[in-house]
CSV table of C-alpha atoms and ligand atoms in Angstrom, one decimal:
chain,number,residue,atom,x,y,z
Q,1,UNK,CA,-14.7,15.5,6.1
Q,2,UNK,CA,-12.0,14.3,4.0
Q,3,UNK,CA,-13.8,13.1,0.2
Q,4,UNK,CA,-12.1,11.0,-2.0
Q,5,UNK,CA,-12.3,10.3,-6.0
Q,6,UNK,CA,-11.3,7.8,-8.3
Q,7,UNK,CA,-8.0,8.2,-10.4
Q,8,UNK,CA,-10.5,7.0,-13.3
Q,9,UNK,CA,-12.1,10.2,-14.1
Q,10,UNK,CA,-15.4,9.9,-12.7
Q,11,UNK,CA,-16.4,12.9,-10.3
Q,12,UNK,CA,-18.4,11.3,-8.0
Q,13,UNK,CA,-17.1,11.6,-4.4
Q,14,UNK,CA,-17.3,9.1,-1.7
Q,15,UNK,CA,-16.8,9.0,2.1
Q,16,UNK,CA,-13.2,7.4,3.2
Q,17,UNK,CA,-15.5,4.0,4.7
Q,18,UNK,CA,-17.2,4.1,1.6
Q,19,UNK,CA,-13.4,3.8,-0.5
Q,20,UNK,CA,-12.4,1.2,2.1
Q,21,UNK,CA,-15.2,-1.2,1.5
Q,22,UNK,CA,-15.1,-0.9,-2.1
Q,23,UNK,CA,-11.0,-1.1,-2.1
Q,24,UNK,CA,-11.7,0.4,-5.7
Q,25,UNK,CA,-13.8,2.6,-7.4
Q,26,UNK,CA,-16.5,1.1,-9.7
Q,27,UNK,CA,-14.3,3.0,-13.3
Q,28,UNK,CA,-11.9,0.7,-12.3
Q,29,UNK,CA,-9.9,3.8,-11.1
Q,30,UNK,CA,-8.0,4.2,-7.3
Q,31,UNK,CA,-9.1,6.2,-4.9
Q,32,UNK,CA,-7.8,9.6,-3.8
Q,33,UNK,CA,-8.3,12.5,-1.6
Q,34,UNK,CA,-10.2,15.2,-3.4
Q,35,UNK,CA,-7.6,17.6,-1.3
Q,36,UNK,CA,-4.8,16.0,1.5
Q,37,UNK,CA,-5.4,17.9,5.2
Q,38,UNK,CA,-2.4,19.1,6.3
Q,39,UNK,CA,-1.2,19.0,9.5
Q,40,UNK,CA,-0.6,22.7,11.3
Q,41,UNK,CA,2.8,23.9,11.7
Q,42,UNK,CA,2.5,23.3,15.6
Q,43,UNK,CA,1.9,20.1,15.2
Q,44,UNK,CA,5.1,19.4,13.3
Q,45,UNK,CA,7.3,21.2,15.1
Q,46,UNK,CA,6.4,19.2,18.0
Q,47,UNK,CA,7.0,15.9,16.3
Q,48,UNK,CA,10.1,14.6,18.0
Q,49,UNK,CA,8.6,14.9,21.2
Q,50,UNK,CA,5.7,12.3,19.9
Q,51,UNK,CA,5.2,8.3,19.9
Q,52,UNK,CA,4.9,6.4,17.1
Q,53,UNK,CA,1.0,6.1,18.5
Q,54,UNK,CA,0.7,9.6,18.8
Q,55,UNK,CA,1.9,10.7,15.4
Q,56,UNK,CA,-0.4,7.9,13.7
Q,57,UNK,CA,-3.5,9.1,15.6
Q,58,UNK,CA,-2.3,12.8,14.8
Q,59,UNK,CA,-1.8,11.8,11.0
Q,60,UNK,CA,-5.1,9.5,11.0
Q,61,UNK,CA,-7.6,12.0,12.6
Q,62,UNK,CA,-8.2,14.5,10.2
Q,63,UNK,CA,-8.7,11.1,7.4
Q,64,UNK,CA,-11.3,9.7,9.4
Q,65,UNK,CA,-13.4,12.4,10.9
Q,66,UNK,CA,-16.1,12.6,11.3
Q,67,UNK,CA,-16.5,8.6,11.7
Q,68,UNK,CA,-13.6,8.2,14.5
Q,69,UNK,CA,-12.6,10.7,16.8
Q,70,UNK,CA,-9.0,11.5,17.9
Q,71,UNK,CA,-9.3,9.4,20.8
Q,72,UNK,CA,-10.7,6.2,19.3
Q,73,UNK,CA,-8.1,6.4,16.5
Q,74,UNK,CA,-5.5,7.1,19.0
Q,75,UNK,CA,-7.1,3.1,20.6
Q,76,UNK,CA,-6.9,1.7,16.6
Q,77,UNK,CA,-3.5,2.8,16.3
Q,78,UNK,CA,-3.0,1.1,19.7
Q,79,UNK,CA,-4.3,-1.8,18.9
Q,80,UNK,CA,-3.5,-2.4,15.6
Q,81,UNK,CA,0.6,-1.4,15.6
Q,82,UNK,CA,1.8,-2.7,18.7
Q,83,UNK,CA,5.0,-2.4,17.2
Q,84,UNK,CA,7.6,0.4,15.9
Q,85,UNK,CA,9.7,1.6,13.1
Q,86,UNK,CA,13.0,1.6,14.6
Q,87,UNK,CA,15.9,4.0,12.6
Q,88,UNK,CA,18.9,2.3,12.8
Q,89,UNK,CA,22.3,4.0,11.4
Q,90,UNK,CA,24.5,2.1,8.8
Q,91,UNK,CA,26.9,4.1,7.3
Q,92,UNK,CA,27.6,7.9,7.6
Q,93,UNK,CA,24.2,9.8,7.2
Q,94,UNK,CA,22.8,6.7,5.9
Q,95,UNK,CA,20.4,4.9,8.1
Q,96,UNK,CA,17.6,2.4,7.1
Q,97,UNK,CA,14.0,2.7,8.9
Q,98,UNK,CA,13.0,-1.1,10.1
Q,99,UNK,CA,9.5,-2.1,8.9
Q,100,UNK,CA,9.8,-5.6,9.6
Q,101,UNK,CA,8.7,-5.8,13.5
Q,102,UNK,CA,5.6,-6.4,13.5
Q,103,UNK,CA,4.1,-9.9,12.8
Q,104,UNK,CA,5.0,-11.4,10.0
Q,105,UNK,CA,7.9,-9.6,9.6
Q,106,UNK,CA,7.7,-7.0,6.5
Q,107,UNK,CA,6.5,-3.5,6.3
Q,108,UNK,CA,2.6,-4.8,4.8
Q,109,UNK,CA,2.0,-5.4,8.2
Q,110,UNK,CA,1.5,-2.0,8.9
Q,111,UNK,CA,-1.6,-1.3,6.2
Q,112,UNK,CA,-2.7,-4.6,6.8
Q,113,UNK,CA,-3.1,-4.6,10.9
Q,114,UNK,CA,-4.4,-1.3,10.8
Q,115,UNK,CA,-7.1,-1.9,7.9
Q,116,UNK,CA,-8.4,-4.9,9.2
Q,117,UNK,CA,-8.7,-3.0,12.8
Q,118,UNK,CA,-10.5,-0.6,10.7
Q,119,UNK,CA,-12.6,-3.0,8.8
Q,120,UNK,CA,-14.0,-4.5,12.1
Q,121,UNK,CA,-14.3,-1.0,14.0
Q,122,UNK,CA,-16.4,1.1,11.3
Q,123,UNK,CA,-18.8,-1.8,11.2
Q,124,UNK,CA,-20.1,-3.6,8.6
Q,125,UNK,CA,-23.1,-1.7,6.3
Q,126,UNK,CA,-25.1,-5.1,6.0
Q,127,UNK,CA,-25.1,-7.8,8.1
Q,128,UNK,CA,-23.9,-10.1,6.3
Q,129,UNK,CA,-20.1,-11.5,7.2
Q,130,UNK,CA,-17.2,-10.3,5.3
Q,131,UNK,CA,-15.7,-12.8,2.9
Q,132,UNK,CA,-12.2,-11.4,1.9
Q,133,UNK,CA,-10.9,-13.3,-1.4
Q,134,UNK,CA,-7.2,-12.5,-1.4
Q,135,UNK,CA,-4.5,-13.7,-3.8
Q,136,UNK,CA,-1.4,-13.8,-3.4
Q,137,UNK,CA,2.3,-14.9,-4.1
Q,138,UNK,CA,3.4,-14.8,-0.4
Q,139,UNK,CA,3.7,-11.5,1.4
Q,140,UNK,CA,0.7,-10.0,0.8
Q,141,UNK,CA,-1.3,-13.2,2.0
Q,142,UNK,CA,0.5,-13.6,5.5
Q,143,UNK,CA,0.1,-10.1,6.4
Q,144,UNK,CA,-3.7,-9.7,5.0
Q,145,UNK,CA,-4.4,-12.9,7.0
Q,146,UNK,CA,-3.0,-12.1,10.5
Q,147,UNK,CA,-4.5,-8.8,10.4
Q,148,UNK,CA,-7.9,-10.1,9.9
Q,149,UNK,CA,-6.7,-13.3,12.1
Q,150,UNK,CA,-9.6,-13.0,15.1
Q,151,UNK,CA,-11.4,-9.9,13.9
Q,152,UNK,CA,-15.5,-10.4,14.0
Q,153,UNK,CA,-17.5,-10.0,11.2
Q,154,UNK,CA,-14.6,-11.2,8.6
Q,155,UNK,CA,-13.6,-14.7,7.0
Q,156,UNK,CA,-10.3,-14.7,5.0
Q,157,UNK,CA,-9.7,-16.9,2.4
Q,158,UNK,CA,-6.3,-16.6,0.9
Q,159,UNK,CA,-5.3,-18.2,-2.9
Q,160,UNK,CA,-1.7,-19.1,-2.8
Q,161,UNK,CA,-0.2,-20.9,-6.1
Q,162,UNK,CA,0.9,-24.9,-4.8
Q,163,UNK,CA,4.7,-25.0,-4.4
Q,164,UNK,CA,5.3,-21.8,-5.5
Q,165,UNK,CA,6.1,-20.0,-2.4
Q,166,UNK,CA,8.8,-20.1,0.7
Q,167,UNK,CA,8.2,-22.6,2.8
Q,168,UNK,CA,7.9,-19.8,5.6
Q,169,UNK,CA,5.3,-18.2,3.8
Q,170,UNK,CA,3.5,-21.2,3.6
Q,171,UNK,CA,3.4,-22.0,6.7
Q,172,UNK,CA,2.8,-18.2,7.9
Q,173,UNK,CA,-0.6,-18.1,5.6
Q,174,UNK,CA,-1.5,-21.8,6.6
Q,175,UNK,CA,-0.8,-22.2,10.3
Q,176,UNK,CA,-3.8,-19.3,11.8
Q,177,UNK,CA,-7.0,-21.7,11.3
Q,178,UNK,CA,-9.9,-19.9,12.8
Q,179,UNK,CA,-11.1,-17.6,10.2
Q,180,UNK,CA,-8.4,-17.8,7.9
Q,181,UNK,CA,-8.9,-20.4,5.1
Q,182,UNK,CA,-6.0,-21.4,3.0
Q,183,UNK,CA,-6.7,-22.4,-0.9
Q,184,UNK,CA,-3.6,-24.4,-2.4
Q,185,UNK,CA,-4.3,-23.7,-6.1
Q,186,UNK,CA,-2.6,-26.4,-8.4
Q,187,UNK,CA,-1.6,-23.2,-10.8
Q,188,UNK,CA,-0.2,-20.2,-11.0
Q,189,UNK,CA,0.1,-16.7,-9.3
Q,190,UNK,CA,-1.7,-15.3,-12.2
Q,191,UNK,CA,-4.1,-18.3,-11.9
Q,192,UNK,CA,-5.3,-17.0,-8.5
Q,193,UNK,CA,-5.8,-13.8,-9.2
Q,194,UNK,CA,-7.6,-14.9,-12.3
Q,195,UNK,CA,-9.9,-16.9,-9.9
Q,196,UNK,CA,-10.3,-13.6,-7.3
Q,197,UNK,CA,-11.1,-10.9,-10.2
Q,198,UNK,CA,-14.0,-13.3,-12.0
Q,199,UNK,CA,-15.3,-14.4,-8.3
Q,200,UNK,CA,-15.9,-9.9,-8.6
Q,201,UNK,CA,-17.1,-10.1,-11.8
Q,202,UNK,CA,-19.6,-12.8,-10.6
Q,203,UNK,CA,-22.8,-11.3,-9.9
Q,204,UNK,CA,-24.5,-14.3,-8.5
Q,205,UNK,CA,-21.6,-14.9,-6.3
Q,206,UNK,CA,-22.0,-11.4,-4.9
Q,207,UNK,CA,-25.4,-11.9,-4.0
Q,208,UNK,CA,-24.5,-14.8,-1.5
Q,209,UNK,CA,-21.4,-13.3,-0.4
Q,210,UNK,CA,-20.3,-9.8,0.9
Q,211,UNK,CA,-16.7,-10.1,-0.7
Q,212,UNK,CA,-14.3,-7.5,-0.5
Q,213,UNK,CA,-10.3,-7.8,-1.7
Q,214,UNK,CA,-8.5,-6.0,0.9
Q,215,UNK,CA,-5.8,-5.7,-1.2
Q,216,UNK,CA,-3.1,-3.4,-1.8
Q,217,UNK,CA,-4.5,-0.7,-3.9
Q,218,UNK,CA,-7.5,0.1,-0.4
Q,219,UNK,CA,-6.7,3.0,0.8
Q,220,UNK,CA,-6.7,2.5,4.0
Q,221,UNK,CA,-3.9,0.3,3.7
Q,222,UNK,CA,-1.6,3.5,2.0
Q,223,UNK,CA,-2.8,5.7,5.2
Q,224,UNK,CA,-0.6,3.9,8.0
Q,225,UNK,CA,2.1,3.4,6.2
Q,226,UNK,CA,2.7,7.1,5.9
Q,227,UNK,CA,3.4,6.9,9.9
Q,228,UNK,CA,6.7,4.9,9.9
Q,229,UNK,CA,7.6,8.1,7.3
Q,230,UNK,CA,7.0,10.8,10.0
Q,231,UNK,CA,8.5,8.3,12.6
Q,232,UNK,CA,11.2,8.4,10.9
Q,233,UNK,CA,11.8,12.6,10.7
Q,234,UNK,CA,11.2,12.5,14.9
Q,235,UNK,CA,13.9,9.8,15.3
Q,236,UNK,CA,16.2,12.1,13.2
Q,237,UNK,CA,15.0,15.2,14.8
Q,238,UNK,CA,15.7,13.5,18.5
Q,239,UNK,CA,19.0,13.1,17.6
Q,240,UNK,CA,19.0,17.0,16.1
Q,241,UNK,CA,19.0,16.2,12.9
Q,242,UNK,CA,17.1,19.1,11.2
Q,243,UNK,CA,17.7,18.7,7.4
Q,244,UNK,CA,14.8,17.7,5.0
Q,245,UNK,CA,16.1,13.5,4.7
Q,246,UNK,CA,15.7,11.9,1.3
Q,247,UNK,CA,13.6,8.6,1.6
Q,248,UNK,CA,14.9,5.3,-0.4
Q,249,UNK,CA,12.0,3.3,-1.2
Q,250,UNK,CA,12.1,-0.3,-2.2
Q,251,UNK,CA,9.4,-1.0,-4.7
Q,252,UNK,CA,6.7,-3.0,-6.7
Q,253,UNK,CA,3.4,-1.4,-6.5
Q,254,UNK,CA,4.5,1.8,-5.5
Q,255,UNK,CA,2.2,1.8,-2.5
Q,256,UNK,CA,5.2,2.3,-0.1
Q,257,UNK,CA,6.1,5.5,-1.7
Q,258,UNK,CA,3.0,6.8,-2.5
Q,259,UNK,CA,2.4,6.9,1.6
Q,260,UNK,CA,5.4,9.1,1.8
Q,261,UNK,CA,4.0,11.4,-0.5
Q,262,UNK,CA,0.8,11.5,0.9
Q,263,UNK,CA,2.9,12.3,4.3
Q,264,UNK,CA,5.3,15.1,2.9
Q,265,UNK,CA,1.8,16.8,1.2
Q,266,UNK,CA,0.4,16.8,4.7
Q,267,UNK,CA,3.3,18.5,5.5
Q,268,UNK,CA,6.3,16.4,6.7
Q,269,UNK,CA,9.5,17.5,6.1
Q,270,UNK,CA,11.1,15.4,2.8
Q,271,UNK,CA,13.9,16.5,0.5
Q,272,UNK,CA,13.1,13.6,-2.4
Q,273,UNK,CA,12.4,10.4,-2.4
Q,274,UNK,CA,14.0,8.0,-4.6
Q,275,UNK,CA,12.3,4.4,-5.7
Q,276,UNK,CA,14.8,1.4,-5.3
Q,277,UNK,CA,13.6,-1.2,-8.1
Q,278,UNK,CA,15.0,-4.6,-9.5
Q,279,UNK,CA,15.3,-5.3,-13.0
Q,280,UNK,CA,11.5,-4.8,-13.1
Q,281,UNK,CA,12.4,-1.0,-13.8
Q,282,UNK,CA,8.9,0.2,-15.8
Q,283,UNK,CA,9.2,3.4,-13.4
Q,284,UNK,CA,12.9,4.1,-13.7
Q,285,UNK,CA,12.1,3.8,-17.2
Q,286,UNK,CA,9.6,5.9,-17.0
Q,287,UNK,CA,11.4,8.9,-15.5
Q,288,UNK,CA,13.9,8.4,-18.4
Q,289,UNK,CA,11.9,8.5,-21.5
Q,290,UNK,CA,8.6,10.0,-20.3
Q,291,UNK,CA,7.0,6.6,-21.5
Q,292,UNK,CA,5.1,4.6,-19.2
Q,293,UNK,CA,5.4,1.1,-20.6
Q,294,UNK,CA,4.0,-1.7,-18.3
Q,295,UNK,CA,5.5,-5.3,-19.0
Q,296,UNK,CA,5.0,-8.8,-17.7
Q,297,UNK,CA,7.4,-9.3,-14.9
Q,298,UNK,CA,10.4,-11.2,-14.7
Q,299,UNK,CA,11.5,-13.0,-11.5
Q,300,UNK,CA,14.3,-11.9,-9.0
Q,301,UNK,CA,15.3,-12.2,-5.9
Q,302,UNK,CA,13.6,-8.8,-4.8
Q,303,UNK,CA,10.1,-10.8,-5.5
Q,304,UNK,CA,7.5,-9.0,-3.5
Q,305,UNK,CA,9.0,-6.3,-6.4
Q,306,UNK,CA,8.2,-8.1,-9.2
Q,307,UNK,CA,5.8,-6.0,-10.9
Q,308,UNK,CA,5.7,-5.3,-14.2
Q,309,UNK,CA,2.2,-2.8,-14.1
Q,310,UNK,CA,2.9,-1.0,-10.3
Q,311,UNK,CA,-0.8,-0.1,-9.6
Q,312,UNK,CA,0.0,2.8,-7.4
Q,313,UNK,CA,1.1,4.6,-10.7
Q,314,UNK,CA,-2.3,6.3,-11.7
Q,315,UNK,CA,-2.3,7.6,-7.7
Q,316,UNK,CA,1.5,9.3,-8.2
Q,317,UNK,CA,0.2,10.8,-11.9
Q,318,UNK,CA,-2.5,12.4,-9.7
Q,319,UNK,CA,-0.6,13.5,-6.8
Q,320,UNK,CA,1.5,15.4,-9.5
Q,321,UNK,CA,-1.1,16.7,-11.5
Q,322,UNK,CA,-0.3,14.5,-14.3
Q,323,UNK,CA,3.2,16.4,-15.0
Q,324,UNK,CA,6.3,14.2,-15.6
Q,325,UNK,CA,8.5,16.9,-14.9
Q,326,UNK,CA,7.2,17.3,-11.4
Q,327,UNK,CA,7.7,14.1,-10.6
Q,328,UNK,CA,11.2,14.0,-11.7
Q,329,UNK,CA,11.8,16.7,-9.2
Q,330,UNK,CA,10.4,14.6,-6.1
Q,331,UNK,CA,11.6,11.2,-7.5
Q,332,UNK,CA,14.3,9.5,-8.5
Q,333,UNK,CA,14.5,6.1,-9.5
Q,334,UNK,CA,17.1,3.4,-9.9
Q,335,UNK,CA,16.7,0.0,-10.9
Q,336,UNK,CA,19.5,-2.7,-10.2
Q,337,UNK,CA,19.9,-6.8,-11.0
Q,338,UNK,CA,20.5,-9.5,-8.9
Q,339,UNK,CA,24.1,-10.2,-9.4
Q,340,UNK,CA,24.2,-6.6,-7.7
Q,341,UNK,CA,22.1,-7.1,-4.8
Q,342,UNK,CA,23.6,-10.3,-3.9
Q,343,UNK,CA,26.7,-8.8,-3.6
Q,344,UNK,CA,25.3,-5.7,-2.0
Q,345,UNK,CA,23.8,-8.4,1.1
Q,346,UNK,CA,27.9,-9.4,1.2
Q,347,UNK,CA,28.4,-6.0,1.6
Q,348,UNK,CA,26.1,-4.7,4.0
Q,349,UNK,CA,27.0,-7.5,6.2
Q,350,UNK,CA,30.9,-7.3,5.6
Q,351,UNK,CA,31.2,-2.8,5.8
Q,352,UNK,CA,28.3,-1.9,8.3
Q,353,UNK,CA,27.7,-5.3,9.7
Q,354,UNK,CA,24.0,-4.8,9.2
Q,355,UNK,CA,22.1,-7.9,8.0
Q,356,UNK,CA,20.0,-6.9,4.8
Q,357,UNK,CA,16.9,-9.1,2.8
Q,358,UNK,CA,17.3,-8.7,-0.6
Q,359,UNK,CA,14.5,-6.1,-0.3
Q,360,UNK,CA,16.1,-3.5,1.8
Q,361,UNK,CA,19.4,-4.3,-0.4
Q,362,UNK,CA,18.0,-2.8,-3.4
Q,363,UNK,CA,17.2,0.1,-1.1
Q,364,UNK,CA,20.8,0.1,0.2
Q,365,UNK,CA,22.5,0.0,-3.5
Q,366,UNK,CA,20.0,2.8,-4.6
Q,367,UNK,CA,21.3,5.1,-1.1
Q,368,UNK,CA,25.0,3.8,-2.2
Q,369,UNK,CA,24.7,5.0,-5.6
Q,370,UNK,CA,23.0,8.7,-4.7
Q,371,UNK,CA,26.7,9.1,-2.4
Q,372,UNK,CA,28.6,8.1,-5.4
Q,373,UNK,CA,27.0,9.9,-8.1
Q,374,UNK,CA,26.7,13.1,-5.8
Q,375,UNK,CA,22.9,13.4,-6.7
Q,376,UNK,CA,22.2,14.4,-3.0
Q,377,UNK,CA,24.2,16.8,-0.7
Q,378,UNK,CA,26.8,14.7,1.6
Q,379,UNK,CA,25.6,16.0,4.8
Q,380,UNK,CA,21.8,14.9,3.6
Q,381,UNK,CA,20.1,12.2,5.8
Q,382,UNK,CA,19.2,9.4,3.8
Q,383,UNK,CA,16.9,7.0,4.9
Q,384,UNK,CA,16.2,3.5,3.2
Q,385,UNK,CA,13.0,1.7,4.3
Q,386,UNK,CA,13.5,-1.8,5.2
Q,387,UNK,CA,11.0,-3.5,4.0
Q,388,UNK,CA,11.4,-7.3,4.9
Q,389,UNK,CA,13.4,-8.8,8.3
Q,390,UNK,CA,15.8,-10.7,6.7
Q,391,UNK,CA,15.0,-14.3,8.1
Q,392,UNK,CA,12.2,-14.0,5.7
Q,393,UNK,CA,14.9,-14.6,3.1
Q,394,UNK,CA,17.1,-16.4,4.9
Q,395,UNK,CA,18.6,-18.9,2.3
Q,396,UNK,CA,19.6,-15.8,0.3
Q,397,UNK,CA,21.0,-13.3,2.8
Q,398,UNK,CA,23.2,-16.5,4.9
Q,399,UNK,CA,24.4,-17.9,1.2
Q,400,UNK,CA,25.5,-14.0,0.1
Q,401,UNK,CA,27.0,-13.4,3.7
Q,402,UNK,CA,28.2,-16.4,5.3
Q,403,UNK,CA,26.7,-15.6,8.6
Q,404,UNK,CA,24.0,-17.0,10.1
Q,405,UNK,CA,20.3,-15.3,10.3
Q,406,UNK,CA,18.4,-16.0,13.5
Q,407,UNK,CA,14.3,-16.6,13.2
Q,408,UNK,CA,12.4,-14.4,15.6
Q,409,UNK,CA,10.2,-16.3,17.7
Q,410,UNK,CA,7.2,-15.7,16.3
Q,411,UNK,CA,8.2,-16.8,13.5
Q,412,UNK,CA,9.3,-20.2,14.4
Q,413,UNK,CA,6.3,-20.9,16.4
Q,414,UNK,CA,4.4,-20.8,12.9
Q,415,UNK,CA,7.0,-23.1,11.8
Q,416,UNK,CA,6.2,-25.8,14.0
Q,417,UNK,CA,2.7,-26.2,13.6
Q,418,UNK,CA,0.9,-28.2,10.4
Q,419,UNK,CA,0.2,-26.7,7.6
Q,420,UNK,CA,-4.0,-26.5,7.2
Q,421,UNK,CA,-5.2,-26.2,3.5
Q,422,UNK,CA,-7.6,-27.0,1.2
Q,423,UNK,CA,-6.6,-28.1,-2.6
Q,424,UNK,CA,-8.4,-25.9,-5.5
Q,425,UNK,CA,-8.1,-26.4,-9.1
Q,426,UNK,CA,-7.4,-23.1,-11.2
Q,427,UNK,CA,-11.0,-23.6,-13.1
Q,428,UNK,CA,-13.1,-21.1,-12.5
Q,429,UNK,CA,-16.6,-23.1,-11.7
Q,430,UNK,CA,-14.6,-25.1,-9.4
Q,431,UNK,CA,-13.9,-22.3,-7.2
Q,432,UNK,CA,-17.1,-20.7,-7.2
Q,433,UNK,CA,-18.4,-24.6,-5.8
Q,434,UNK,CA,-15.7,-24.4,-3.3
Q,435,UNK,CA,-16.9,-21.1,-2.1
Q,436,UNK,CA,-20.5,-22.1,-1.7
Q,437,UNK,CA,-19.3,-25.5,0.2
Q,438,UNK,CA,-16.9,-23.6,2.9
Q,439,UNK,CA,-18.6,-20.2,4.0
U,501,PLP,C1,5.3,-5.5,-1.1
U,501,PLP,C2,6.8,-5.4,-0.8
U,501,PLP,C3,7.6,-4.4,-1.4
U,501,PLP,C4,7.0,-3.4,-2.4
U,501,PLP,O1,6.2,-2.5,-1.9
U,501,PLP,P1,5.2,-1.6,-2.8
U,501,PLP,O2,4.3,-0.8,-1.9
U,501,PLP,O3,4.4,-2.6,-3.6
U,501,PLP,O4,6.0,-0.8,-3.7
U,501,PLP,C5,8.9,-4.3,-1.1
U,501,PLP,N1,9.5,-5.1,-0.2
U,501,PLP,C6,8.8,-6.1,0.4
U,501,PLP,C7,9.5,-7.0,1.4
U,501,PLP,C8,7.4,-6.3,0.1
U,501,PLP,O5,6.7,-7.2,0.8
């Protein structure tokens, strides 16, 4: 049975329900695996032969053993991804690895369907419902909520920051009713996540309530994300590609690439992997001058990236036993403006007519610039993670291109119905009152 620790420093081990429910560890640390189970040789060799289901049952079993067995991940996996990763070819050796087909249309989907699948299937350890206090500044929020949209046991309540968000995310987070409850804080981002880390804090409130964050740092949100990674090397082997690929990640938190690292340990095939940032660049920088100096972030177009503190940073330290210099041989990282990935969209469009968020266009410059400065063999796949479908951005990608970006249908359903919320004020007593009046 796989154990996992906290990146904090205390020793104490816990099961990998046990990390899931508390999302993190009581030091304030994240979760890890104590040691990552690799997959046998067989198994990889036979990987091209595999569907996306089978390769995330094959990759999940051995994580959650002995609580799940093969077959009743394989129906998880089922259930929860009804969707794949499709590689699509750009340019050359260059393709990019679509995350964004599942529904709400960007790669979150992935940890977020399958946690809540797995929230609801290991049962709850009281009876009490789960209450999960999310905040968030768009993505995150959608994708939390129609994972947990329907599943028993659970009651969302998401914290979104009034006016501050696309009107398609809006209307994704606000649209599920059931047991999804929308707060429209008059505040900040920073206000709502205020509100969700003293609602923790609050030891009464945790008394009523069995609250849990679901967020992005849960580790079993990282684990099925490293399937669209091996998806990825049996797409290139189908079409007899055999060389180690380098993976482009765009990123923020870091959680995106920290699932392909938790994938090549378990012993898929990867040459490097390089993280795509905007001008929030505290990793790039880190790699540079062996300083990591977190600041407060600064908006771009790329804004599910803007991060100025990636959280997944104390897992990757771990992962490399602390040593910069082993990191700097699996990662490289590249950090570009906005000026640059407008005119990278244009480009996309205009040289491999491939329609690009402004996501996946940091990813496409970072691919661009490895083939210019030579930093990876010319005949090396690369593969750049797509992280968002482009309509999510629409008003971006058709001003940088000209062309005209189509809305998938299940996004435009959402678009049609009324937006349900309920007003909150950022004071902290006021949310605690609203709490006790809704669930
Ligand atoms: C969250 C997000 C990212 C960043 O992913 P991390 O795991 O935080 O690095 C990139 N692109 C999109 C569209 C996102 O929603």
């Amino acid at each position: 049975m796989i154990k996992l620790i906290s990146t904090g420093g205390d020793t104490t081990t816990v099961s990998f329900p046990e990390a899931m429910w508390q999302g993190q560890a009581p030091d304030g640390g994240l979760y890890v695996p104590q040691s990552i189970p690799a997959l046998p040789e067989s198994w990889w060799s036979g990987v091209a032969d595999r569907t996306f289901h089978e390769i995330g049952a094959g990759i999940a079993t051995p994580w959650l053993a002995p609580h799940l067995n093969e077959q009743e991940v394989r129906t998880l996996v089922e259930e929860a991804l009804p969707f794949d990763a499709p590689l699509v070819d750009v340019e050359g050796t260059t393709s990019v690895l679509e995350l964004f087909h599942g529904p709400t249309l960007a790669f979150k989907d992935f940890g977020a369907q399958f946690m809540a699948k797995l929230f609801g299937r290991l049962g709850a350890e009281d009876d009490r419902e789960l209450l999960i206090l999310v905040a968030t500044s768009g993505d995150t929020g959608s994708a939390v909520a129609s994972g947990f949209h329907g599943v028993p046991g659970t009651r969302v309540c998401l914290l979104y920051p009034s006016g501050r968000v696309s009107p398609l995310q809006e209307k994704q987070m606000t649209t599920l009713g059931g047991n999804v409850t929308a707060l429209e804080v008059d505040g900040a981002f920073d206000d709502c996540q205020r509100l969700v880390k003293e609602a923790f804090r609050d030891r009464e409130l945790n008394e009523t309530f069995r609250l849990s964050s679901a967020n992005s740092i849960n580790i079993a949100r990282l684990l099925p994300q490293s399937f669209y990674y091996v998806r990825a090397v049996a797409q290139l082997q189908e079409r007899g590609e055999r060389a180690e690929p380098v993976f482009v990640v765009p990123s923020g938190n870091f959680g995106n690439l920290t699932a392909g690292l938790l994938a090549n340990r378990m012993g898929m095939p990867a040459h490097r992997f390089v993280a795509a940032t905007n001008r929030n660049d505290v990793f790039p920088n880190y790699l540079e001058t062996g300083r990591f100096n977190p600041k407060p972030s600064v908006q771009t177009l790329s804004n599910a990236m803007d991060v100025g503190n990636p959280s997944n940073f104390e897992r990757i330290m771990y992962l490399f036993g602390g040593s910069l210099e082993r990191v700097r041989e699996q990662i490289l990282a590249i950090g570009f403006d906005d000026h640059q990935t407008t005119e990278e969209i244009r480009r996309a469009h205009e040289e491999y007519g491939y329609l690009a968020d402004p996501h996946t266009a940091v990813g496409l410059l970072a691919a661009r610039s490895i083939r210019e400065q030579s930093l990876a063999d010319p005949s090396r796949p690369l593969v750049v993670l797509s992280t968002a479908h482009p309509a999510k951005f629409r008003e971006t990608v058709e001003a940088a291109t000209g062309a005209e970006v189509e809305i998938p249908e299940r996004l435009a359903q959402c678009l049609s119905k009324e937006k349900q919320t309920i007003a909150a004020g950022s004071r902290y007593s006021d949310f605690r009152n609203l709490l006790n009046e809704l669930f």
